[in-house]
XYZ file of C-alpha atoms in Angstrom:
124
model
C 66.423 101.907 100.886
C 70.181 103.938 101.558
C 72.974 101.712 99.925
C 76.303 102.532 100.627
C 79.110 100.579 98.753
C 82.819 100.883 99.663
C 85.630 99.825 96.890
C 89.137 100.473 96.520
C 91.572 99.088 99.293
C 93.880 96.088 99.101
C 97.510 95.457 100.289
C 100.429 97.876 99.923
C 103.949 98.414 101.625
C 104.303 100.956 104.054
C 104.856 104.387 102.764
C 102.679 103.287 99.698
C 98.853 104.819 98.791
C 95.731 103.827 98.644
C 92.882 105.198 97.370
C 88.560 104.224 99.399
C 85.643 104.983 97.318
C 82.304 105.128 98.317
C 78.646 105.514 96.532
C 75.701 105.918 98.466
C 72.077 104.568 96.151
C 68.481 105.176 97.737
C 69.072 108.463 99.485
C 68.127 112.123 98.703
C 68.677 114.531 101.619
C 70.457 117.985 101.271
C 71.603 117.846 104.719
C 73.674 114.813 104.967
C 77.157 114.080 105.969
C 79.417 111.127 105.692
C 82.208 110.177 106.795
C 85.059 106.941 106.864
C 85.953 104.810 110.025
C 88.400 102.043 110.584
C 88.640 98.896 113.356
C 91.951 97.158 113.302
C 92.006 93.568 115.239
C 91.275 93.670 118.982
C 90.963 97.561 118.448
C 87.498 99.570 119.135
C 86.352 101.678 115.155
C 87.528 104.990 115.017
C 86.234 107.826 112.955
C 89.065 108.660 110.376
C 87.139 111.656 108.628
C 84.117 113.312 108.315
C 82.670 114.860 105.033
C 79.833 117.717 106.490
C 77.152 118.720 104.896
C 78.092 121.960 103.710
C 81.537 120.059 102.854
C 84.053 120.878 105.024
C 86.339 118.068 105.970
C 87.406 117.308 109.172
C 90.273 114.529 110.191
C 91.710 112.454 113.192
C 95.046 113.620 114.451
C 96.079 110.179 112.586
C 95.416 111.123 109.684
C 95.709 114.909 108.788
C 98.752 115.282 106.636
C 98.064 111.828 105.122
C 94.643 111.230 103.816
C 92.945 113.302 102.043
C 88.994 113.194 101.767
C 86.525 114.439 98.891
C 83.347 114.264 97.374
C 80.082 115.140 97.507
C 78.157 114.390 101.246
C 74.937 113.706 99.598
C 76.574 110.534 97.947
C 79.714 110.239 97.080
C 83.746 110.139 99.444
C 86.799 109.611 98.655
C 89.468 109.038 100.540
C 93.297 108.897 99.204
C 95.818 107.574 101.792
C 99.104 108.361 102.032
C 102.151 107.495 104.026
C 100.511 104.548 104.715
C 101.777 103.009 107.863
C 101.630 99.223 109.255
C 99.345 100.428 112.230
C 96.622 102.100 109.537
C 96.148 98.288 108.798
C 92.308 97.823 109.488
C 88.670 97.254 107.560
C 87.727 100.580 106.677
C 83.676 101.861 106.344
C 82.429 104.525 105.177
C 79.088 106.138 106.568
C 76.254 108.141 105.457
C 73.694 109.992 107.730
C 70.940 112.018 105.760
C 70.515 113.855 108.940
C 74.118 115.556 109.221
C 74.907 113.400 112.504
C 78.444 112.553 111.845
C 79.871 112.478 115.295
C 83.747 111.488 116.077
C 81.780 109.065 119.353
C 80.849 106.584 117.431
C 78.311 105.584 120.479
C 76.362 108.930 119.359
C 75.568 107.263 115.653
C 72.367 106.119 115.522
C 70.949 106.975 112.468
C 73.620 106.185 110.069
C 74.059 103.642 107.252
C 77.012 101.864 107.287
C 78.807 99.759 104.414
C 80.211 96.472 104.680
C 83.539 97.688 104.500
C 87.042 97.213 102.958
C 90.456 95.561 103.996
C 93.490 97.565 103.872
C 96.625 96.277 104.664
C 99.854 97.487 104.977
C 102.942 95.926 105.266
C 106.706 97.033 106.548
Protein backbone atom coordinates (compact mmCIF):
# COMPACT_ATOMS: atom_id res chain seq x y z
CA UNK A 1 0.00 0.00 0.00
CA UNK A 2 1.53 3.79 -1.40
CA UNK A 3 2.08 6.03 1.78
CA UNK A 4 2.76 9.43 1.26
CA UNK A 5 3.66 11.61 4.36
CA UNK A 6 3.96 15.43 4.20
CA UNK A 7 6.09 17.37 7.10
CA UNK A 8 7.54 20.64 7.37
CA UNK A 9 5.11 23.75 7.28
CA UNK A 10 3.98 25.92 10.17
CA UNK A 11 3.49 29.74 10.58
CA UNK A 12 5.87 32.44 9.33
CA UNK A 13 5.66 36.29 8.49
CA UNK A 14 5.39 37.29 5.11
CA UNK A 15 8.56 37.46 3.20
CA UNK A 16 9.78 34.53 5.49
CA UNK A 17 10.55 30.59 4.16
CA UNK A 18 9.37 27.55 4.53
CA UNK A 19 10.54 24.46 3.71
CA UNK A 20 7.44 20.87 2.61
CA UNK A 21 8.85 17.49 2.73
CA UNK A 22 7.43 14.55 1.49
CA UNK A 23 8.22 10.54 1.61
CA UNK A 24 6.32 8.24 -0.30
CA UNK A 25 6.49 4.13 1.52
CA UNK A 26 4.84 1.10 -0.47
CA UNK A 27 5.59 2.15 -4.01
CA UNK A 28 8.18 1.01 -6.64
CA UNK A 29 7.50 2.34 -10.16
CA UNK A 30 10.23 3.95 -12.44
CA UNK A 31 7.75 6.00 -14.13
CA UNK A 32 6.20 8.06 -11.50
CA UNK A 33 5.76 11.69 -10.93
CA UNK A 34 4.71 13.79 -8.03
CA UNK A 35 3.91 16.78 -7.45
CA UNK A 36 2.55 19.55 -4.44
CA UNK A 37 -0.96 21.28 -4.41
CA UNK A 38 -2.51 23.80 -2.12
CA UNK A 39 -6.47 24.80 -1.15
CA UNK A 40 -6.74 27.97 0.81
CA UNK A 41 -10.37 28.56 2.58
CA UNK A 42 -13.35 28.89 0.22
CA UNK A 43 -10.68 28.44 -2.64
CA UNK A 44 -10.77 25.29 -5.21
CA UNK A 45 -6.70 23.09 -4.79
CA UNK A 46 -4.35 24.17 -7.17
CA UNK A 47 -1.35 22.35 -8.47
CA UNK A 48 1.76 24.36 -7.19
CA UNK A 49 4.48 22.02 -8.89
CA UNK A 50 5.04 19.03 -10.53
CA UNK A 51 8.17 16.73 -10.11
CA UNK A 52 8.13 14.40 -13.70
CA UNK A 53 9.36 11.38 -14.03
CA UNK A 54 12.42 11.95 -15.78
CA UNK A 55 12.71 15.03 -13.21
CA UNK A 56 12.09 18.04 -14.70
CA UNK A 57 10.18 20.51 -12.62
CA UNK A 58 7.50 22.42 -13.69
CA UNK A 59 5.69 25.46 -11.58
CA UNK A 60 2.45 27.67 -11.42
CA UNK A 61 2.92 31.22 -12.53
CA UNK A 62 2.53 31.71 -8.53
CA UNK A 63 5.18 30.27 -7.72
CA UNK A 64 8.20 30.30 -10.19
CA UNK A 65 10.75 32.63 -8.75
CA UNK A 66 9.70 31.56 -5.23
CA UNK A 67 9.59 27.91 -4.55
CA UNK A 68 11.82 25.79 -5.47
CA UNK A 69 11.09 21.92 -5.87
CA UNK A 70 13.50 18.75 -5.61
CA UNK A 71 13.86 15.27 -5.11
CA UNK A 72 13.55 12.17 -6.42
CA UNK A 73 9.80 11.35 -8.29
CA UNK A 74 9.95 7.80 -7.32
CA UNK A 75 9.68 8.93 -3.56
CA UNK A 76 10.87 11.71 -2.31
CA UNK A 77 9.88 16.24 -2.94
CA UNK A 78 10.85 18.96 -1.56
CA UNK A 79 9.65 22.04 -1.75
CA UNK A 80 11.44 25.36 -0.25
CA UNK A 81 9.21 28.50 -0.27
CA UNK A 82 10.23 31.72 -0.50
CA UNK A 83 8.85 35.20 -0.46
CA UNK A 84 6.19 33.82 1.24
CA UNK A 85 3.13 35.91 0.86
CA UNK A 86 -0.24 36.16 3.07
CA UNK A 87 -2.32 34.78 0.01
CA UNK A 88 0.15 31.41 -0.22
CA UNK A 89 -1.67 30.76 3.18
CA UNK A 90 -3.33 27.26 2.53
CA UNK A 91 -2.99 23.24 3.51
CA UNK A 92 -0.53 22.08 1.20
CA UNK A 93 -0.40 18.09 -0.30
CA UNK A 94 1.81 16.56 -1.96
CA UNK A 95 0.97 13.73 -4.60
CA UNK A 96 2.40 10.70 -6.02
CA UNK A 97 1.19 8.85 -9.23
CA UNK A 98 3.31 5.66 -10.17
CA UNK A 99 1.87 6.12 -13.54
CA UNK A 100 3.47 9.66 -14.48
CA UNK A 101 -0.18 11.33 -14.52
CA UNK A 102 0.61 14.55 -12.88
CA UNK A 103 -1.77 16.87 -14.58
CA UNK A 104 -2.11 20.81 -13.60
CA UNK A 105 -6.52 19.83 -13.87
CA UNK A 106 -6.73 18.41 -10.93
CA UNK A 107 -10.24 16.81 -12.30
CA UNK A 108 -7.80 14.62 -14.65
CA UNK A 109 -6.13 12.84 -11.31
CA UNK A 110 -7.42 9.73 -10.84
CA UNK A 111 -4.87 7.53 -10.00
CA UNK A 112 -2.91 9.44 -7.54
CA UNK A 113 -2.17 9.09 -3.81
CA UNK A 114 -2.60 11.94 -1.93
CA UNK A 115 -1.26 12.88 1.71
CA UNK A 116 -3.12 14.31 4.41
CA UNK A 117 -1.51 17.46 4.09
CA UNK A 118 0.17 20.40 5.93
CA UNK A 119 -0.86 23.98 7.21
CA UNK A 120 1.10 26.85 6.17
CA UNK A 121 0.42 30.09 7.26
CA UNK A 122 1.62 33.28 6.63
CA UNK A 123 1.14 36.33 8.22
CA UNK A 124 1.66 40.30 7.21
Amino acid sequence: QVHVVESGGGSVQAGGSLRLSCVVSGAASSSSCMAYSRQAPGNEREVVAILREDGRVEYAGFAKGRFTASGNPRNTLNLQMNRLKPEDTAVYYCAYDRGGECYWNLRLWDTGNWGQGVQVTVSS
